[in-house]
Amino acid sequence: MKLLALLGLMLAVTALSIVMVRADERPAPGKQVPQRLDRDGETIHYLLFLPKDYENSEKERKWPLMLFLHGAGERGDGNLELVKVHGPPKIVETKPDFPFLLVSPQCPEGEGWDAATLQALLDHVESQFPVDRDRVCVTGLSMGGYGTWALLAAQPRRFAAAVPICGGGNVADAEKLKEVPVRVYHGDQDRAVPVARSREMVEALKQAGGKVEYTEYQNIGHDSWTQTYADEKLYEWLLKQTRKTSE
């Protein structure tokens, strides 16, 4: 009986190991795949996209990276299909030539974006792939817009550019953000996140001498991200940005 119990335990552990392995798909160019990073007792679930030409590129080529932060409605504990509902993770499902390595983490249910966790995730991805560390950008919508401002404030020298959409930040951070090019977007009829949250950040950055551009959509509510992420000129602008100093 003890032998049978031991065999049963071994089979259960083996099955669990198989499930854990299958949770992470092998990254493949032109395809967005689920990944997982175990760190300090927590699990970070995220989607990873490699551009279509990734494997065919020169060996020494380094790639720009985009970190995308979703809104509150897409939080979960590994259900990464939710992360594909809006923004770049949705776009790359039908655009295999998207020109960035795209990292799209999922914030746990009931929590908000944590800057330290996001920094650890970026450290991990940058250690595994040929990322151009002078061309890393961050963008997010709603709760992810707030997360974008917070992460930028935590590590301003890490990013080449930032695109917070319908979010808000701490105006006291403006001085340390002024060297990072930022494009801010918000709808003037937003009832979920008041447009004042973006206006005050933009004004604070202007007062600090920051590099900020602001687009306020007229007669648009909370969804100011669909038309923002549909604009090819946004990605052209992002690809031109390079951080001024290396850490």
GROMACS .gro file of C-alpha atoms in nm:
model
  247
    1MET     CA    1   0.000   0.000   0.000
    2LYS     CA    2   0.285   0.238   0.082
    3LEU     CA    3   0.442   0.165  -0.258
    4LEU     CA    4   0.113   0.239  -0.434
    5ALA     CA    5   0.076   0.563  -0.239
    6LEU     CA    6   0.431   0.663  -0.332
    7LEU     CA    7   0.367   0.584  -0.699
    8GLY     CA    8   0.047   0.790  -0.685
    9LEU     CA    9   0.234   1.086  -0.538
   10MET     CA   10   0.505   1.059  -0.805
   11LEU     CA   11   0.244   1.054  -1.080
   12ALA     CA   12   0.070   1.357  -0.931
   13VAL     CA   13   0.398   1.550  -0.915
   14THR     CA   14   0.479   1.449  -1.273
   15ALA     CA   15   0.137   1.565  -1.392
   16LEU     CA   16   0.179   1.895  -1.211
   17SER     CA   17   0.521   1.941  -1.370
   18ILE     CA   18   0.373   1.881  -1.715
   19VAL     CA   19   0.105   2.142  -1.651
   20MET     CA   20   0.368   2.391  -1.534
   21VAL     CA   21   0.580   2.333  -1.845
   22ARG     CA   22   0.283   2.372  -2.076
   23ALA     CA   23   0.197   2.703  -1.914
   24ASP     CA   24   0.494   2.859  -2.096
   25GLU     CA   25   0.498   2.820  -2.473
   26ARG     CA   26   0.821   2.844  -2.663
   27PRO     CA   27   0.858   3.197  -2.805
   28ALA     CA   28   0.813   3.197  -3.181
   29PRO     CA   29   0.859   3.492  -3.420
   30GLY     CA   30   0.532   3.651  -3.530
   31LYS     CA   31   0.337   3.484  -3.251
   32GLN     CA   32   0.226   3.602  -2.906
   33VAL     CA   33   0.272   3.334  -2.641
   34PRO     CA   34   0.199   3.303  -2.267
   35GLN     CA   35   0.496   3.313  -2.032
   36ARG     CA   36   0.551   3.302  -1.658
   37LEU     CA   37   0.816   3.432  -1.423
   38ASP     CA   38   0.838   3.298  -1.067
   39ARG     CA   39   0.991   3.560  -0.837
   40ASP     CA   40   1.013   3.585  -0.459
   41GLY     CA   41   0.712   3.362  -0.404
   42GLU     CA   42   0.496   3.532  -0.665
   43THR     CA   43   0.416   3.439  -1.023
   44ILE     CA   44   0.411   3.699  -1.298
   45HIS     CA   45   0.200   3.590  -1.593
   46TYR     CA   46   0.266   3.772  -1.918
   47LEU     CA   47   0.239   3.757  -2.294
   48LEU     CA   48   0.552   3.777  -2.506
   49PHE     CA   49   0.558   3.870  -2.873
   50LEU     CA   50   0.861   3.850  -3.101
   51PRO     CA   51   0.851   4.028  -3.440
   52LYS     CA   52   0.811   3.811  -3.750
   53ASP     CA   53   1.166   3.879  -3.868
   54TYR     CA   54   1.323   3.804  -3.531
   55GLU     CA   55   1.499   3.480  -3.629
   56ASN     CA   56   1.597   3.604  -3.975
   57SER     CA   57   1.760   3.921  -3.843
   58GLU     CA   58   2.133   3.974  -3.805
   59LYS     CA   59   2.278   3.800  -3.501
   60GLU     CA   60   2.399   4.125  -3.351
   61ARG     CA   61   2.070   4.308  -3.402
   62LYS     CA   62   1.902   4.443  -3.090
   63TRP     CA   63   1.529   4.503  -3.078
   64PRO     CA   64   1.319   4.785  -2.932
   65LEU     CA   65   1.091   4.669  -2.652
   66MET     CA   66   0.742   4.785  -2.561
   67LEU     CA   67   0.592   4.715  -2.219
   68PHE     CA   68   0.211   4.732  -2.221
   69LEU     CA   69   0.002   4.770  -1.905
   70HIS     CA   70  -0.366   4.684  -1.929
   71GLY     CA   71  -0.661   4.833  -1.742
   72ALA     CA   72  -0.847   4.713  -1.432
   73GLY     CA   73  -1.094   4.502  -1.629
   74GLU     CA   74  -0.822   4.268  -1.758
   75ARG     CA   75  -0.677   4.167  -1.423
   76GLY     CA   76  -0.657   3.796  -1.343
   77ASP     CA   77  -0.440   3.506  -1.234
   78GLY     CA   78  -0.314   3.359  -1.557
   79ASN     CA   79  -0.611   3.408  -1.789
   80LEU     CA   80  -0.399   3.587  -2.045
   81GLU     CA   81  -0.673   3.596  -2.308
   82LEU     CA   82  -0.807   3.893  -2.111
   83VAL     CA   83  -0.487   4.085  -2.178
   84LYS     CA   84  -0.552   4.060  -2.553
   85VAL     CA   85  -0.879   4.258  -2.533
   86HIS     CA   86  -0.724   4.601  -2.595
   87GLY     CA   87  -0.414   4.771  -2.725
   88PRO     CA   88  -0.092   4.623  -2.863
   89PRO     CA   89  -0.160   4.264  -2.742
   90LYS     CA   90  -0.478   4.272  -2.951
   91ILE     CA   91  -0.301   4.427  -3.249
   92VAL     CA   92  -0.018   4.172  -3.272
   93GLU     CA   93  -0.265   3.885  -3.296
   94THR     CA   94  -0.317   3.991  -3.659
   95LYS     CA   95   0.003   4.192  -3.717
   96PRO     CA   96   0.305   3.958  -3.703
   97ASP     CA   97   0.534   4.234  -3.831
   98PHE     CA   98   0.471   4.459  -3.530
   99PRO     CA   99   0.819   4.615  -3.491
  100PHE     CA  100   0.871   4.571  -3.115
  101LEU     CA  101   0.935   4.292  -2.873
  102LEU     CA  102   0.608   4.324  -2.683
  103VAL     CA  103   0.578   4.233  -2.315
  104SER     CA  104   0.224   4.240  -2.174
  105PRO     CA  105   0.198   4.129  -1.809
  106GLN     CA  106  -0.126   4.058  -1.626
  107CYS     CA  107  -0.191   4.234  -1.297
  108PRO     CA  108  -0.332   3.996  -1.031
  109GLU     CA  109  -0.700   4.021  -0.945
  110GLY     CA  110  -0.772   4.291  -0.689
  111GLU     CA  111  -0.428   4.449  -0.715
  112GLY     CA  112  -0.268   4.744  -0.892
  113TRP     CA  113   0.050   4.770  -1.095
  114ASP     CA  114   0.364   4.735  -0.884
  115ALA     CA  115   0.672   4.916  -1.015
  116ALA     CA  116   0.921   4.676  -0.852
  117THR     CA  117   0.749   4.374  -1.009
  118LEU     CA  118   0.748   4.536  -1.352
  119GLN     CA  119   1.116   4.627  -1.321
  120ALA     CA  120   1.198   4.264  -1.234
  121LEU     CA  121   1.003   4.144  -1.537
  122LEU     CA  122   1.191   4.382  -1.766
  123ASP     CA  123   1.522   4.270  -1.614
  124HIS     CA  124   1.427   3.909  -1.689
  125VAL     CA  125   1.323   3.970  -2.050
  126GLU     CA  126   1.628   4.183  -2.119
  127SER     CA  127   1.850   3.902  -1.989
  128GLN     CA  128   1.687   3.647  -2.221
  129PHE     CA  129   1.652   3.839  -2.548
  130PRO     CA  130   1.860   4.088  -2.750
  131VAL     CA  131   1.680   4.400  -2.632
  132ASP     CA  132   1.805   4.744  -2.727
  133ARG     CA  133   1.809   4.889  -2.378
  134ASP     CA  134   1.823   5.240  -2.515
  135ARG     CA  135   1.489   5.187  -2.693
  136VAL     CA  136   1.257   5.056  -2.423
  137CYS     CA  137   0.917   5.224  -2.397
  138VAL     CA  138   0.616   5.181  -2.170
  139THR     CA  139   0.249   5.243  -2.239
  140GLY     CA  140  -0.079   5.162  -2.070
  141LEU     CA  141  -0.445   5.249  -2.050
  142SER     CA  142  -0.665   5.351  -1.756
  143MET     CA  143  -0.517   5.163  -1.458
  144GLY     CA  144  -0.228   5.093  -1.693
  145GLY     CA  145  -0.201   5.465  -1.760
  146TYR     CA  146  -0.152   5.518  -1.388
  147GLY     CA  147   0.096   5.230  -1.390
  148THR     CA  148   0.286   5.390  -1.676
  149TRP     CA  149   0.331   5.716  -1.485
  150ALA     CA  150   0.433   5.528  -1.168
  151LEU     CA  151   0.687   5.305  -1.340
  152LEU     CA  152   0.832   5.599  -1.529
  153ALA     CA  153   0.874   5.784  -1.199
  154ALA     CA  154   1.041   5.480  -1.041
  155GLN     CA  155   1.297   5.439  -1.321
  156PRO     CA  156   1.295   5.741  -1.552
  157ARG     CA  157   1.642   5.668  -1.690
  158ARG     CA  158   1.533   5.326  -1.809
  159PHE     CA  159   1.287   5.441  -2.072
  160ALA     CA  160   1.324   5.605  -2.411
  161ALA     CA  161   0.959   5.717  -2.414
  162ALA     CA  162   0.622   5.668  -2.247
  163VAL     CA  163   0.259   5.677  -2.363
  164PRO     CA  164   0.010   5.695  -2.072
  165ILE     CA  165  -0.353   5.684  -2.187
  166CYS     CA  166  -0.644   5.804  -1.970
  167GLY     CA  167  -0.444   5.769  -1.651
  168GLY     CA  168  -0.285   5.994  -1.394
  169GLY     CA  169   0.025   6.037  -1.184
  170ASN     CA  170   0.193   6.238  -0.913
  171VAL     CA  171   0.266   6.594  -1.025
  172ALA     CA  172   0.555   6.603  -0.779
  173ASP     CA  173   0.736   6.357  -1.007
  174ALA     CA  174   0.745   6.598  -1.301
  175GLU     CA  175   1.098   6.723  -1.236
  176LYS     CA  176   1.253   6.376  -1.260
  177LEU     CA  177   1.043   6.284  -1.567
  178LYS     CA  178   1.127   6.591  -1.773
  179GLU     CA  179   1.400   6.424  -1.982
  180VAL     CA  180   1.174   6.143  -2.105
  181PRO     CA  181   0.959   6.211  -2.415
  182VAL     CA  182   0.595   6.150  -2.323
  183ARG     CA  183   0.280   6.147  -2.530
  184VAL     CA  184  -0.039   6.168  -2.326
  185TYR     CA  185  -0.391   6.087  -2.446
  186HIS     CA  186  -0.733   6.133  -2.283
  187GLY     CA  187  -1.098   6.179  -2.381
  188ASP     CA  188  -1.262   6.500  -2.262
  189GLN     CA  189  -1.583   6.314  -2.167
  190ASP     CA  190  -1.412   6.041  -1.961
  191ARG     CA  191  -1.628   5.953  -1.660
  192ALA     CA  192  -1.406   5.671  -1.529
  193VAL     CA  193  -1.080   5.866  -1.501
  194PRO     CA  194  -1.131   6.245  -1.498
  195VAL     CA  195  -0.951   6.420  -1.782
  196ALA     CA  196  -0.806   6.651  -1.518
  197ARG     CA  197  -0.568   6.371  -1.416
  198SER     CA  198  -0.389   6.391  -1.751
  199ARG     CA  199  -0.415   6.768  -1.779
  200GLU     CA  200  -0.244   6.823  -1.445
  201MET     CA  201   0.042   6.588  -1.531
  202VAL     CA  202   0.092   6.754  -1.869
  203GLU     CA  203   0.094   7.099  -1.711
  204ALA     CA  204   0.340   6.989  -1.442
  205LEU     CA  205   0.575   6.850  -1.707
  206LYS     CA  206   0.551   7.168  -1.911
  207GLN     CA  207   0.635   7.376  -1.604
  208ALA     CA  208   0.935   7.151  -1.541
  209GLY     CA  209   1.055   7.190  -1.900
  210GLY     CA  210   0.955   6.837  -1.995
  211LYS     CA  211   0.921   6.681  -2.338
  212VAL     CA  212   0.546   6.625  -2.343
  213GLU     CA  213   0.279   6.618  -2.613
  214TYR     CA  214  -0.089   6.601  -2.526
  215THR     CA  215  -0.387   6.487  -2.730
  216GLU     CA  216  -0.731   6.543  -2.581
  217TYR     CA  217  -1.003   6.378  -2.785
  218GLN     CA  218  -1.325   6.576  -2.813
  219ASN     CA  219  -1.655   6.407  -2.727
  220ILE     CA  220  -1.477   6.083  -2.634
  221GLY     CA  221  -1.535   5.896  -2.309
  222HIS     CA  222  -1.310   5.645  -2.135
  223ASP     CA  223  -1.206   5.459  -2.449
  224SER     CA  224  -0.937   5.692  -2.572
  225TRP     CA  225  -0.704   5.399  -2.640
  226THR     CA  226  -0.860   5.241  -2.950
  227GLN     CA  227  -0.785   5.530  -3.182
  228THR     CA  228  -0.454   5.599  -3.011
  229TYR     CA  229  -0.318   5.250  -3.067
  230ALA     CA  230  -0.460   5.244  -3.421
  231ASP     CA  231  -0.238   5.538  -3.520
  232GLU     CA  232   0.068   5.412  -3.709
  233LYS     CA  233   0.239   5.746  -3.654
  234LEU     CA  234   0.254   5.671  -3.282
  235TYR     CA  235   0.474   5.367  -3.345
  236GLU     CA  236   0.687   5.558  -3.594
  237TRP     CA  237   0.746   5.818  -3.323
  238LEU     CA  238   0.828   5.555  -3.061
  239LEU     CA  239   1.080   5.385  -3.289
  240LYS     CA  240   1.268   5.714  -3.322
  241GLN     CA  241   1.307   5.763  -2.948
  242THR     CA  242   1.633   5.675  -2.773
  243ARG     CA  243   1.712   5.733  -2.409
  244LYS     CA  244   1.982   5.992  -2.355
  245THR     CA  245   2.193   5.806  -2.101
  246SER     CA  246   2.263   5.442  -2.027
  247GLU     CA  247   2.255   5.298  -1.677
   0.00000   0.00000   0.00000
